[in-house]
Each structure stands twice: as structure tokens, then as C-alpha cells.
PDB file of C-alpha atoms in Angstrom:
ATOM      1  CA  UNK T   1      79.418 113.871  89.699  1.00 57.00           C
ATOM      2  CA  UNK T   2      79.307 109.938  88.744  1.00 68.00           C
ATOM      3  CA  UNK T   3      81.858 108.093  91.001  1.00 95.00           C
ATOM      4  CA  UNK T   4      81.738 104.590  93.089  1.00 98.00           C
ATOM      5  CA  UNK T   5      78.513 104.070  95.457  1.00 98.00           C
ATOM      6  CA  UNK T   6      79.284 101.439  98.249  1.00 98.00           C
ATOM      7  CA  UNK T   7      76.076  99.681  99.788  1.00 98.00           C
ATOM      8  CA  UNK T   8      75.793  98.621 103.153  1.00 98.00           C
ATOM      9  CA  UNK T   9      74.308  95.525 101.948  1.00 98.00           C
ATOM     10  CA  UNK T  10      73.409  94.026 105.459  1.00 98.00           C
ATOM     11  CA  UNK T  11      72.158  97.396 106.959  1.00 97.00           C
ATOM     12  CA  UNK T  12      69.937  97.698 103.807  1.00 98.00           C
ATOM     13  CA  UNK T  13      68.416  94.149 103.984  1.00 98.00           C
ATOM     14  CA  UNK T  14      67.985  94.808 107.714  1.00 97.00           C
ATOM     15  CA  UNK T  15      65.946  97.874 107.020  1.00 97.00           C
ATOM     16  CA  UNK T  16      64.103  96.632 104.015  1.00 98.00           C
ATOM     17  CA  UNK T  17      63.002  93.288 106.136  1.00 98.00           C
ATOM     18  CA  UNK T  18      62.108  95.585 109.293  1.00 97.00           C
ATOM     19  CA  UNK T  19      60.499  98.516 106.864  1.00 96.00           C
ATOM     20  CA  UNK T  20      58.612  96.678 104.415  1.00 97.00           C
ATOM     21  CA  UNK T  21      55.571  94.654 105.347  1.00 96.00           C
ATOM     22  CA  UNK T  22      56.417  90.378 105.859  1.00 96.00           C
ATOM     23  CA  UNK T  23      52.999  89.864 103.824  1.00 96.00           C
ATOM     24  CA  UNK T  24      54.649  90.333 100.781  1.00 97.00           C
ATOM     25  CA  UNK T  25      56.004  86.633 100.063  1.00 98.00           C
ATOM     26  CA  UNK T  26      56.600  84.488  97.070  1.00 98.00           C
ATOM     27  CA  UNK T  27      54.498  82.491  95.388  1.00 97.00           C
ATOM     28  CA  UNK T  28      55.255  79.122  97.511  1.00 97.00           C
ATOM     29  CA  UNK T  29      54.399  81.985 100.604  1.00 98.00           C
ATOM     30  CA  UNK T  30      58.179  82.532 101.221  1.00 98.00           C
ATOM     31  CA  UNK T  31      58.241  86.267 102.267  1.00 98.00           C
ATOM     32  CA  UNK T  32      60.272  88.268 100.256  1.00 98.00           C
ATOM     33  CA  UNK T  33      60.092  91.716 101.890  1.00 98.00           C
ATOM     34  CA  UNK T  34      63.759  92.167 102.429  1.00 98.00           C
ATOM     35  CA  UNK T  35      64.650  91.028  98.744  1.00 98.00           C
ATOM     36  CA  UNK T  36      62.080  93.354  97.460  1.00 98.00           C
ATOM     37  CA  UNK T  37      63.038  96.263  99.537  1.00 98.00           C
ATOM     38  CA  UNK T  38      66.355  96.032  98.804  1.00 98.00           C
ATOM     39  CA  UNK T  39      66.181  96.030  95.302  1.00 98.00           C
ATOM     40  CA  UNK T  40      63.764  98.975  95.379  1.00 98.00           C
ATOM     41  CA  UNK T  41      66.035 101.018  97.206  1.00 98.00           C
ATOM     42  CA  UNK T  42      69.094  99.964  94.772  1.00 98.00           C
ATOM     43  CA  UNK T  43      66.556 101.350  92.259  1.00 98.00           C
ATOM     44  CA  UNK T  44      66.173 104.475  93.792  1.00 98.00           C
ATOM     45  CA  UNK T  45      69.780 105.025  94.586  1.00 98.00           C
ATOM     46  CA  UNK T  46      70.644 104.169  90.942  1.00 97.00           C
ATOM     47  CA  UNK T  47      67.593 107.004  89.823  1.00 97.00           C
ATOM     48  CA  UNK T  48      68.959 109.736  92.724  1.00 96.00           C
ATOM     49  CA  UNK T  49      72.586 109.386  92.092  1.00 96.00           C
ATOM     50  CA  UNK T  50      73.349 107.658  88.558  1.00 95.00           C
ATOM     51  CA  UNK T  51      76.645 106.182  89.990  1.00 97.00           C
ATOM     52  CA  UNK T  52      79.551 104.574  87.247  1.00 96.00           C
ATOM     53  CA  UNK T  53      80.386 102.133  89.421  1.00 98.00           C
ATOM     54  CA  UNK T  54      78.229 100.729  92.688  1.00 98.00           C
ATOM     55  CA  UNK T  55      79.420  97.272  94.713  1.00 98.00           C
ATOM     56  CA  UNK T  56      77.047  95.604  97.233  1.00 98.00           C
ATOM     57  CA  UNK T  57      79.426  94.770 100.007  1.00 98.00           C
ATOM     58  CA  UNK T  58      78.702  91.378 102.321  1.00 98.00           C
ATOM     59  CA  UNK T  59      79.830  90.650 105.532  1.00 97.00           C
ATOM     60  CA  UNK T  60      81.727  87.281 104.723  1.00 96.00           C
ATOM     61  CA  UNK T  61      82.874  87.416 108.505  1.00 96.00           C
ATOM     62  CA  UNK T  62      80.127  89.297 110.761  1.00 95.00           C
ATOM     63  CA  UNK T  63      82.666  88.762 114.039  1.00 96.00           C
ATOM     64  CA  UNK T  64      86.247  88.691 112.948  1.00 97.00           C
ATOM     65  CA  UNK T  65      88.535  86.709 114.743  1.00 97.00           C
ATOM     66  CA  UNK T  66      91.319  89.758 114.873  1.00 97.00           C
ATOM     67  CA  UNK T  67      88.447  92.030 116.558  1.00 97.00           C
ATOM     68  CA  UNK T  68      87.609  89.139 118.638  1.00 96.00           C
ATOM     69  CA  UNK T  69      90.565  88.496 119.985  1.00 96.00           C
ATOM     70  CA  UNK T  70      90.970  92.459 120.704  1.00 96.00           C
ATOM     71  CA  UNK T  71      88.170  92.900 122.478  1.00 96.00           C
ATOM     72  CA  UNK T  72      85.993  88.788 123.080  1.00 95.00           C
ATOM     73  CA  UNK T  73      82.943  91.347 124.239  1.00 94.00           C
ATOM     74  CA  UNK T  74      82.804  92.140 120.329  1.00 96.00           C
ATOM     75  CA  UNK T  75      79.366  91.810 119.337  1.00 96.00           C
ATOM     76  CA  UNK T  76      79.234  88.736 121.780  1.00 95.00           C
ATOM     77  CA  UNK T  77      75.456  89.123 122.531  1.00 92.00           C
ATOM     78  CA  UNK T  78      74.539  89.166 118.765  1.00 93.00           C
ATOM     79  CA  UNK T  79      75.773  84.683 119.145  1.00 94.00           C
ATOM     80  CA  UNK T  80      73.267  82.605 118.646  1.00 92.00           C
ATOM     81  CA  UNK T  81      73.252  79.081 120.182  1.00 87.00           C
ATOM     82  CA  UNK T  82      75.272  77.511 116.973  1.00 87.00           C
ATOM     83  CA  UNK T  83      77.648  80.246 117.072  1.00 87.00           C
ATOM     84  CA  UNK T  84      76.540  82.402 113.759  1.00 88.00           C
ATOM     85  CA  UNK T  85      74.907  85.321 114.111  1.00 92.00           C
ATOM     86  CA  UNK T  86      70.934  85.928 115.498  1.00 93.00           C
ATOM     87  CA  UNK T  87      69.226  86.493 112.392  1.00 94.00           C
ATOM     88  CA  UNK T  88      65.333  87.053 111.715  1.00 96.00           C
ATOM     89  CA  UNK T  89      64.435  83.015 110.851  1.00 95.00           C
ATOM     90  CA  UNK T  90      62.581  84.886 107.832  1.00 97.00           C
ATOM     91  CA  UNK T  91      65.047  87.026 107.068  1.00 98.00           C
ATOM     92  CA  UNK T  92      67.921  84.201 106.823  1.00 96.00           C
ATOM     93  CA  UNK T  93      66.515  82.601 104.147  1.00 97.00           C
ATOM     94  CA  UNK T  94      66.272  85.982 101.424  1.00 98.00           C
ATOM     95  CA  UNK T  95      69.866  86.831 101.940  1.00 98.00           C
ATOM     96  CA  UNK T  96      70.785  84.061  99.215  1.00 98.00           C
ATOM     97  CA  UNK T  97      68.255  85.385  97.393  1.00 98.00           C
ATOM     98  CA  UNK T  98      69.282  88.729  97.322  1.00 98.00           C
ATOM     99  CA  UNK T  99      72.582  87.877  96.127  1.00 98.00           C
ATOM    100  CA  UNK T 100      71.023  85.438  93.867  1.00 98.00           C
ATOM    101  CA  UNK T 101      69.316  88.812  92.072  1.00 98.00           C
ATOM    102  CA  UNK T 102      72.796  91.415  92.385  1.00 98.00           C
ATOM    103  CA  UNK T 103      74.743  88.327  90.416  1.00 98.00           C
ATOM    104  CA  UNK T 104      71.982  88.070  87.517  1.00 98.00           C
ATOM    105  CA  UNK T 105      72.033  91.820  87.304  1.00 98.00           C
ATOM    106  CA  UNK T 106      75.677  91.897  86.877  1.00 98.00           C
ATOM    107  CA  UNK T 107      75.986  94.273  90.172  1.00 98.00           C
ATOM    108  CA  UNK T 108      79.412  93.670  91.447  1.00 98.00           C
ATOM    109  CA  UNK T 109      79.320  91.908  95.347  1.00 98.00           C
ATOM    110  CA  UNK T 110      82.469  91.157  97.278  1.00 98.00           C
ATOM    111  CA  UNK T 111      83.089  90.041 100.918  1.00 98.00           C
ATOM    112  CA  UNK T 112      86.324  89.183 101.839  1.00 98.00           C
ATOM    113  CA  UNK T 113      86.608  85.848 104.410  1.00 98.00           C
ATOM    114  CA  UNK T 114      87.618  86.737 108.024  1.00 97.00           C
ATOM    115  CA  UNK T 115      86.445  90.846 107.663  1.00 98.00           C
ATOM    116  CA  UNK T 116      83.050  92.419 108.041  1.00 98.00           C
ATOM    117  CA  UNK T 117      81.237  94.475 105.065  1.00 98.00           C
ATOM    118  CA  UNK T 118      82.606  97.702 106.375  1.00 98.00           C
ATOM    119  CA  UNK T 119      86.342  96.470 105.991  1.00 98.00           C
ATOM    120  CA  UNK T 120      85.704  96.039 102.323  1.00 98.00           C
ATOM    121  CA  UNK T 121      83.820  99.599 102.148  1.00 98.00           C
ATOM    122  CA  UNK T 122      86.777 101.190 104.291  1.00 98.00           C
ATOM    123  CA  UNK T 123      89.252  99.216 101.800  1.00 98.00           C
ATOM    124  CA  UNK T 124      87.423 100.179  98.264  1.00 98.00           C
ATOM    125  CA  UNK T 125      87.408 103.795  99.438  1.00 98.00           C
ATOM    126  CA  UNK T 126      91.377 103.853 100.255  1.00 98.00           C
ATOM    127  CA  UNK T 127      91.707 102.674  96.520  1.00 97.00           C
ATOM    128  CA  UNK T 128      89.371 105.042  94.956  1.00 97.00           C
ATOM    129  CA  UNK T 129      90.563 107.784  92.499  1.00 94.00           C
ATOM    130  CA  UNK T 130      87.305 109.630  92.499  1.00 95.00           C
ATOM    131  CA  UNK T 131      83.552 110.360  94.637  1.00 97.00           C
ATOM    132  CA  UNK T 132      82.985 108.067  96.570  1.00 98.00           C
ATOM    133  CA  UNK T 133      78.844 107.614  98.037  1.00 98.00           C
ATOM    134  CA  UNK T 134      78.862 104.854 101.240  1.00 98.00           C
ATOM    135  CA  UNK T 135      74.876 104.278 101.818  1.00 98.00           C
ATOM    136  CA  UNK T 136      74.854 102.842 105.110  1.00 98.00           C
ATOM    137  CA  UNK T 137      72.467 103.355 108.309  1.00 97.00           C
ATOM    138  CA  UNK T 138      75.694 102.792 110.865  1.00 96.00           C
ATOM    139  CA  UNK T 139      77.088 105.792 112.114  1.00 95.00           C
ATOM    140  CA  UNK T 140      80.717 103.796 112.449  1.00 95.00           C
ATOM    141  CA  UNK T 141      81.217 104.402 108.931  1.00 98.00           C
ATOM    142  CA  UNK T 142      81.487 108.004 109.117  1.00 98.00           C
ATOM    143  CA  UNK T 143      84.522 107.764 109.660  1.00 98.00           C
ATOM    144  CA  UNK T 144      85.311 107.722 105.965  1.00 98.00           C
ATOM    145  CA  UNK T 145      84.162 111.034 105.683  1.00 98.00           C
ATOM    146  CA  UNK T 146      86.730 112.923 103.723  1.00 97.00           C
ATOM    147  CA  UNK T 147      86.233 116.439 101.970  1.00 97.00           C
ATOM    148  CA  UNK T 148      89.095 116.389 100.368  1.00 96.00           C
ATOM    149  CA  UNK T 149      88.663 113.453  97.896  1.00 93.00           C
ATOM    150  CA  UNK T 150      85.430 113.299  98.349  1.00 96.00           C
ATOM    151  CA  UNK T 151      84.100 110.797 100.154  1.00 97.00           C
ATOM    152  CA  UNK T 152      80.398 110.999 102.291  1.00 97.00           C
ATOM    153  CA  UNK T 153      77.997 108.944 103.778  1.00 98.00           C
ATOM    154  CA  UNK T 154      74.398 108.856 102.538  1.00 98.00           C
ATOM    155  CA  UNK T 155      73.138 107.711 106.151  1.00 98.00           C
ATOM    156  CA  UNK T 156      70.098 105.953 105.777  1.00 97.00           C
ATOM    157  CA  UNK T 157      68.660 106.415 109.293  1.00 95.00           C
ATOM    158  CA  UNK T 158      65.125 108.063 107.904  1.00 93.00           C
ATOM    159  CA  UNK T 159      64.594 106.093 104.683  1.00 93.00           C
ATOM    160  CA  UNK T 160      66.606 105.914 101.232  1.00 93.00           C
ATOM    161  CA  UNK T 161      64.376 108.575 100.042  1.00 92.00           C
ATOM    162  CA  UNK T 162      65.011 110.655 102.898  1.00 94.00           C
ATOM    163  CA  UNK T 163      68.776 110.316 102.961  1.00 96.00           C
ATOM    164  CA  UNK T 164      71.050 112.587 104.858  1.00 97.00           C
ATOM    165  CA  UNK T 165      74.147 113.512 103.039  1.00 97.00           C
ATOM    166  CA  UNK T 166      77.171 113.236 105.698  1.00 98.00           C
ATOM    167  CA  UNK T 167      80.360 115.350 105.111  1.00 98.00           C
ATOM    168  CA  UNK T 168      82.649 116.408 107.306  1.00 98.00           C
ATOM    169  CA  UNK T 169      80.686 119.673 108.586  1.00 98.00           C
ATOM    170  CA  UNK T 170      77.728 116.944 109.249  1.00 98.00           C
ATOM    171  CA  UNK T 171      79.966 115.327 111.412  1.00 97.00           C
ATOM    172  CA  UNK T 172      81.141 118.378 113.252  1.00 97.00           C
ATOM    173  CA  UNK T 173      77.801 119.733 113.761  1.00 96.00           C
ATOM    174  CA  UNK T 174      76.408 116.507 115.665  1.00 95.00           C
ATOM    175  CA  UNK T 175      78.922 115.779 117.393  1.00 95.00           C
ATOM    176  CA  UNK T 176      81.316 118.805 117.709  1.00 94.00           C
ATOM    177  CA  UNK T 177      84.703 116.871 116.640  1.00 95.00           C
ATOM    178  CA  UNK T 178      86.934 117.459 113.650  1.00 93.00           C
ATOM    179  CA  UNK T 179      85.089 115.749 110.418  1.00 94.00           C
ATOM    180  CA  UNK T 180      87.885 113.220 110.210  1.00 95.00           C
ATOM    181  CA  UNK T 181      87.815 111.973 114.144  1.00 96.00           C
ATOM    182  CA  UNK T 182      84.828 109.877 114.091  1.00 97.00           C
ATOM    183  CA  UNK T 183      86.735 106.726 114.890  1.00 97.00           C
ATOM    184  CA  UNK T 184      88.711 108.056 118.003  1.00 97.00           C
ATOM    185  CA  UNK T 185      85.964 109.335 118.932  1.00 97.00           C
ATOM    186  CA  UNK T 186      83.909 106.061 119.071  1.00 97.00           C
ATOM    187  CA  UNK T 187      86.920 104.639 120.699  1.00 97.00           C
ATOM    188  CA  UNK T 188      86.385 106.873 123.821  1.00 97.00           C
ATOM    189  CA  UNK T 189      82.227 106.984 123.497  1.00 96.00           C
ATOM    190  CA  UNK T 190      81.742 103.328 123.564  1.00 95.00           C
ATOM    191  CA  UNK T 191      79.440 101.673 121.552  1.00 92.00           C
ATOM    192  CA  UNK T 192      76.847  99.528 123.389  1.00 90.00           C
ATOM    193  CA  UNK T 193      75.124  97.690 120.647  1.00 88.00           C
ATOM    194  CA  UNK T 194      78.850  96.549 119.496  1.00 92.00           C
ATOM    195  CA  UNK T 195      80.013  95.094 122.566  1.00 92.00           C
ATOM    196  CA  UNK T 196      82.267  98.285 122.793  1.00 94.00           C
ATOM    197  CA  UNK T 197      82.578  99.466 126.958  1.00 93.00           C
ATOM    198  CA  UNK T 198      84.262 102.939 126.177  1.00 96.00           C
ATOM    199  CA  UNK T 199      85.895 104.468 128.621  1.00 97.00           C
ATOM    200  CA  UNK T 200      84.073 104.044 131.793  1.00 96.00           C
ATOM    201  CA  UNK T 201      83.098 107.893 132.992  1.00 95.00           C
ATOM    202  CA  UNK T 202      83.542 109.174 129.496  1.00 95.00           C
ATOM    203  CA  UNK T 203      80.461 110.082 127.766  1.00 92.00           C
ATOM    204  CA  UNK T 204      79.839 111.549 124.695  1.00 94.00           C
ATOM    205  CA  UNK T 205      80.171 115.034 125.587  1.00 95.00           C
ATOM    206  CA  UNK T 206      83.791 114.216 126.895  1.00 94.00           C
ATOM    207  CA  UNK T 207      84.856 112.150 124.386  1.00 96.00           C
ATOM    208  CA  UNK T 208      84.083 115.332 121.921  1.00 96.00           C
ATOM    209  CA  UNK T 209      85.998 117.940 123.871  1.00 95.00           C
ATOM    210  CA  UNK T 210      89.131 115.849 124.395  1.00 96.00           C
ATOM    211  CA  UNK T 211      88.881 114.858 120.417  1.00 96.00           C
ATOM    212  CA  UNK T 212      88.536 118.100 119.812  1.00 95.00           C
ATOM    213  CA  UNK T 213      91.001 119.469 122.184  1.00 93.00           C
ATOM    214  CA  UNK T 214      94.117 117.089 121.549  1.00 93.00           C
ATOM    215  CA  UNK T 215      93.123 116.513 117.951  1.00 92.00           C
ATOM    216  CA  UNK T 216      93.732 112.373 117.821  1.00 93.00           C
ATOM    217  CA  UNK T 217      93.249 109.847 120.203  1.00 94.00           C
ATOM    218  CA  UNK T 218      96.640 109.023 119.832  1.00 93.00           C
ATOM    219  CA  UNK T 219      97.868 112.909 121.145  1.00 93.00           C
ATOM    220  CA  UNK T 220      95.103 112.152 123.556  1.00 94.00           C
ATOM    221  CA  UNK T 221      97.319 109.344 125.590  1.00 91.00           C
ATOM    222  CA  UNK T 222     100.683 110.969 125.060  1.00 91.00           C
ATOM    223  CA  UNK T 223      99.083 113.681 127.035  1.00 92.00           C
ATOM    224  CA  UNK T 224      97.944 111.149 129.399  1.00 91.00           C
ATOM    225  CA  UNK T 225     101.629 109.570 129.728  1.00 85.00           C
ATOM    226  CA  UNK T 226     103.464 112.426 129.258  1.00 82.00           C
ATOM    227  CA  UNK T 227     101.497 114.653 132.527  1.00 71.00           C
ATOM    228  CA  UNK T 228      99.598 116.799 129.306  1.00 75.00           C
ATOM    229  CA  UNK T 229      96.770 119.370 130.513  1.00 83.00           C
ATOM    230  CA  UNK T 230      94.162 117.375 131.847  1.00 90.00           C
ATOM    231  CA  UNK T 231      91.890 117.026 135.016  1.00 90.00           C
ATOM    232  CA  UNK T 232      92.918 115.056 137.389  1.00 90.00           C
ATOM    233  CA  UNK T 233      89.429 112.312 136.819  1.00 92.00           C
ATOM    234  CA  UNK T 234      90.021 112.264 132.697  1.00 93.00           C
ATOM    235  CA  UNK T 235      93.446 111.458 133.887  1.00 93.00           C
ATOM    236  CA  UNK T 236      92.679 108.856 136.449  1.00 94.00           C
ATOM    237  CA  UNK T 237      89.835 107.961 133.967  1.00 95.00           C
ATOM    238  CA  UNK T 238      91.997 107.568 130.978  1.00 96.00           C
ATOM    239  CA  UNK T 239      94.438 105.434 132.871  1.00 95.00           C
ATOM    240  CA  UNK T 240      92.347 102.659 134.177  1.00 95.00           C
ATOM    241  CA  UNK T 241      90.894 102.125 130.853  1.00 96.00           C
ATOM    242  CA  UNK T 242      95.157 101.722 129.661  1.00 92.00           C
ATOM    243  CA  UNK T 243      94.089  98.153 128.577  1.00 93.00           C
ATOM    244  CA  UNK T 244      90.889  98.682 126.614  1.00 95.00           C
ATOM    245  CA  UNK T 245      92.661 101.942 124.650  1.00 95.00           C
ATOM    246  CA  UNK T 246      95.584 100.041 123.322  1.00 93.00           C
ATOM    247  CA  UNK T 247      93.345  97.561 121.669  1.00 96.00           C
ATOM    248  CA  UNK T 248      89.887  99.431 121.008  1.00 96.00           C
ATOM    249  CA  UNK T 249      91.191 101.437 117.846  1.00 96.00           C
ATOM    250  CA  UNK T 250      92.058  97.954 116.119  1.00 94.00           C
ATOM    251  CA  UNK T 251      88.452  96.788 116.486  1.00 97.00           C
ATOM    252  CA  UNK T 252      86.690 100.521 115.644  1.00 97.00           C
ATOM    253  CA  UNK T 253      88.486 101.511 113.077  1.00 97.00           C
ATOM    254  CA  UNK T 254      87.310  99.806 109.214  1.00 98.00           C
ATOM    255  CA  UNK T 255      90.282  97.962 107.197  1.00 98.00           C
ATOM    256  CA  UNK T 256      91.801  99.787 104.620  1.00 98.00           C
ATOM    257  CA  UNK T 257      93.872  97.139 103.217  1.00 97.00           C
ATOM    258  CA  UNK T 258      91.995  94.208 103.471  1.00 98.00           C
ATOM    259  CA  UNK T 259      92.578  91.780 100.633  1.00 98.00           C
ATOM    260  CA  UNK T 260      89.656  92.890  98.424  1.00 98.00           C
ATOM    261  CA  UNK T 261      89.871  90.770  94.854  1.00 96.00           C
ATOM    262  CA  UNK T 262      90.135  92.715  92.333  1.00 95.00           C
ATOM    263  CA  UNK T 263      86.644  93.330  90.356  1.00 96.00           C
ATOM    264  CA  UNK T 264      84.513  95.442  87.496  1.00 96.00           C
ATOM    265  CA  UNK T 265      83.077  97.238  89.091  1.00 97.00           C
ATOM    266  CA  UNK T 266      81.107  99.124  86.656  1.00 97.00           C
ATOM    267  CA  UNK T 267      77.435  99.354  87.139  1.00 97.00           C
ATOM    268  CA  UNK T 268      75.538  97.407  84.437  1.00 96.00           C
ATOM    269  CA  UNK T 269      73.369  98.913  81.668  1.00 96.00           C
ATOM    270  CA  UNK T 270      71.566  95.605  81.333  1.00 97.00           C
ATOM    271  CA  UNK T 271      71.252  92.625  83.102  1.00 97.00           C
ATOM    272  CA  UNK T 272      73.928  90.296  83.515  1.00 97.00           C
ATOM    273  CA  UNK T 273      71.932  87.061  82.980  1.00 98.00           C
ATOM    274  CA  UNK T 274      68.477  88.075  81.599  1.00 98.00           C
ATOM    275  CA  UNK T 275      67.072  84.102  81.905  1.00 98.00           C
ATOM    276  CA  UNK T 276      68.660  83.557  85.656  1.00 98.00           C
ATOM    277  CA  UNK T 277      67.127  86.967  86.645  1.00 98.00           C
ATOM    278  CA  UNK T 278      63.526  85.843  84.846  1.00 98.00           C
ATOM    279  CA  UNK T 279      63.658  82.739  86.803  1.00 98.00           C
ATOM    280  CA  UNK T 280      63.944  84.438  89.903  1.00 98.00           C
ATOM    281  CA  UNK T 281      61.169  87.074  89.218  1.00 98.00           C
ATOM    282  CA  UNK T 282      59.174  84.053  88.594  1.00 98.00           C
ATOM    283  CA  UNK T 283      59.978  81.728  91.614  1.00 98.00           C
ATOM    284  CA  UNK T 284      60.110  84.945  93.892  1.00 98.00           C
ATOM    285  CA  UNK T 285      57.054  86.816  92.416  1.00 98.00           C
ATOM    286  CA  UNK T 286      59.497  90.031  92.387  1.00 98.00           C
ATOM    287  CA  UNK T 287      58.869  91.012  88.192  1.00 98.00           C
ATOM    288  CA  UNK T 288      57.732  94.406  90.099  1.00 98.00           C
ATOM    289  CA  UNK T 289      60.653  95.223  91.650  1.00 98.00           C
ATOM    290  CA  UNK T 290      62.735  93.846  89.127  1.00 98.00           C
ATOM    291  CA  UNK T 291      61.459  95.647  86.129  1.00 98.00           C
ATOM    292  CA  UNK T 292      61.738  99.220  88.413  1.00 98.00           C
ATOM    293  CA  UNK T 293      65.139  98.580  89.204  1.00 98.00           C
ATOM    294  CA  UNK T 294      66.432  97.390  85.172  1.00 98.00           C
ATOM    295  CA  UNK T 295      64.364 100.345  84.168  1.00 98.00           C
ATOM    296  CA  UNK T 296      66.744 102.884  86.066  1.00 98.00           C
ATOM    297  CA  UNK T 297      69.898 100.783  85.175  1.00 97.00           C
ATOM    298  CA  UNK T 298      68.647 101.398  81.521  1.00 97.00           C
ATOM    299  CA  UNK T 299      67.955 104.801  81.769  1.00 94.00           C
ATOM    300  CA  UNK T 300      71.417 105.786  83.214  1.00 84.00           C
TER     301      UNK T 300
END
């Protein structure tokens, strides 16, 4: 049923700039891949899933200082030398422009300064009433998966035609934890491309059966404090990495209560600002794209 669809915007434009070819550019020979991917795919998602309300959520902050100061490794080797983040240089310049084109359609877009996209997505979905649909290609943001409300992810990892639905018995089945542990489970598991150590010794498999056997992280160290049935190496394992549990959860775990403005968030039947949105199609050379994705608004 219709309910709120929450984009991934930056793990979209990162798959539209790395999916669709760099040859497509503007008329001044600006390429405009990412821009025109990601509106495709917004029209596709709009076709597939006819959402009442859909929000494009930003990263205003891509390193937040509170997950910073938690753990400084936190996506440390994604600084470039002035300090923002290592970007494409042709893919910096069409993230304007892609929010340029969601504010002329009337799409609603909020990032909230000093948290990262998924804080507003984890936040939106606390406050929902209904369905809620996050499209995303990270795997952290499973752990939203609810059944009981519903909420699932529409993982992106093979395509936005090819999308996998992600429920709770998804998340079982890969990775043999309760559907709601995702996020304790990354805790233990680590997470490389984040900056995230894990638990030294603790690989996926074990992270999974100790999830799965205590039920939280948090019963997870109370057995490790309070002498609780473990080996004696997850114990000794467990223990050295004292430091790095307290504070890991803080920096896994999304925001549900960051201070998201309040918004309509209602998806638009027509464009917002018809001559802004022409005047892009013209500079941009993206009338295709365009006229695809007001077609599917219109046809909702």
C-alpha cells in the first residue's frame, strides 16, 4: 500500500555516476550522468511503488562530529586534503544540480547540519504512522527493518530495477540473526569501509551466533561482566575490545531523534516550478529524463 519512500540520495547519485556512462554531458560538455540517473531511477521508483509521500534525504554532515569523537577512525580515509569528503571531481559538481531538479519538482529534501543522510532516514521512520520503503544500497540501514509497522529496505545492490525487498526474514536468512539485530550485529562484525575495527577475532559468523544466542548486544556484555556462558577466547575477546564496545553502538546505530524540520512531504502531482525545472532541462540537456520522470508523477 501507498506510504513514505525514503531515498538514499547519496548512495543513488553514487550509483547513477558509477552506472551510467560519463559521455552523457550537458550541452557546455558538463557530464550529467549522475543527475540523469538519478532522476531516472526516482522515475522508476515513483512507476514501481506509487508512494504518497517520498523525501530525498542529504547528508548535510558526511562525518559527524559526535561519531567522530566516538570512534576518530570514522570514515577517516574517505578525508581529502581540505578536509571534505573524496568525491569524483565530476561527480561534485551534479550534486547541486540534482538538488537544483528535486526543488523545481517540488520533491521534498532535508539534511539536518551535523548528521549524515541515514540519521534523517532512521529519524523520519521513528515518526512514521504508516509503510515505510528506505531505497538505499548500504546494508547499515537494515537495521530499520521492522515487520511490525512495516518498514523494509529496497536494497539497491543489483540495480533499481532489480531491487531486493529486505524484511526481517531477508535479514535472518543472510545473516542468521533476529530481523531487528542488524545494528549489534555490525557493532561486533566491523565494518571496514566505515572506519569500523569490530571486535578483533570476531568475524561474521561469530558475531551472528552470539546475536543470536544472547539476543542484544547489550545482554551480550552483561554476560561478559556478569561470568555468562561463554568460551573462554569470546570472553577474553570481548574484553579487550571493553573500549571500542562502549562507544561503537553510538556511531552504528542511525538517529532517531535527530532534529528533522518539519516538512510536506507529499509527493507532487506536478512540478513545483515548471519554468526553473525548463531552465534546467535546457542548460543540462536532461528534457529526457525530465519528461519520464513528470510523466510517472502525473500518472500516480
Amino acid at each position: 500500500m501507498p506510504g513514505l519512500m525514503l531515498l538514499d540520495t547519496p548512495s543513488l547519485y553514487y550509483r547513477a555516476f558509477y552506472g551510467v556512462p560519463e559521455s552523457l554531458t550537458a550541452p557546455d560538455g558538463m557530464p550529467v550522468n549522475a543527475v540523469r540517473g538519478v532522476i531516472d531511477m526516482i522515475a522508476m521508483l515513483v512507476r514501481a511503488h506509487s508512494p504518497a509521500e517520498l523525501v530525498a534525504c542529504m547528508d548535510a554532515d558526511w562525518r559527524p562530529a559526535f561519531r567522530v569523537a566516538a570512534i576518530p577512525a570514522y570514515k577517516a580515509h574517505r578525508v581529502a586534503q581540505d578536509g571534505a569528503e573524496e568525491t569524483p571531481s565530476t561527480l561534485a559538481p551534479q550534486v547541486p544540480v540534482i538538488e537544483q531538479v528535486l526543488d523545481a519538482l517540488g520533491v521534498a529534501r532535508i539534511g539536518v547540519p551535523g548528521y549524515e543522510a541515514d540519521d534523517v532516514m532512521g529519524t523520519l521512520t521513528a515518526r512514521a504512522r504508516g509503510p515505510v520503503d528506505v531505497v538505499t544500497g548500504d546494508r547499515d540501514l537494515f537495521q530499520l527493518v521492522d515487520d511490525s509497522r512495516p518498514v523494509r529496505v529496497l536494497y539497491t545492490a543489483r540495480g533499481v530495477k532489480n531491487l531486493q525487498p529486505v524484511d526481517e526474514a531477508a535479514v535472518t536468512g543472510k545473516y542468521g540473526i533476529p530481523g531487528r539485530a542488524y545494528a549489534d550485529f555490525a557493532v561486533l562484525r566491523g565494518d571496514p569501509s566505515d572506519g569500523l575495527p569490530g571486535v578483533p577475532g570476531v568475524g561474521e559468523k561469530t558475531a551472528a551466533a552470539l546475536i543470536t544466542r544472547f539476543g542484544s548486544l547489550e545482554a551480550l556484555l552483561r554476560a561478559v561482566d556478569g561470568g555468562g556462558d561463554l568460551t573462554a577466547g569470546q570472553r577474553a575477546k570481548l574484553s579487550a575490545a571493553h573500549d571500542y564496545l562502549r562507544v561503537a553502538p553510538a556511531v552504528v546505530r542511525v538517529a532517531h531523534d535527530a532534529p528533522v524540520p518539519a516538512a510536506d512531504l507529499a509527493l507532487p502531482a506536478t512540478p513545483r516550478d515548471p519554468e526553473a525545472l525548463a531552465a534546467l532541462a535546457e542548460r543540462y540537456g536532461i528534457g529526457g529524463p525530465l519528461d519520464r520522470l513528470t510523466s510517472a508523477l502525473a500518472a500516480r
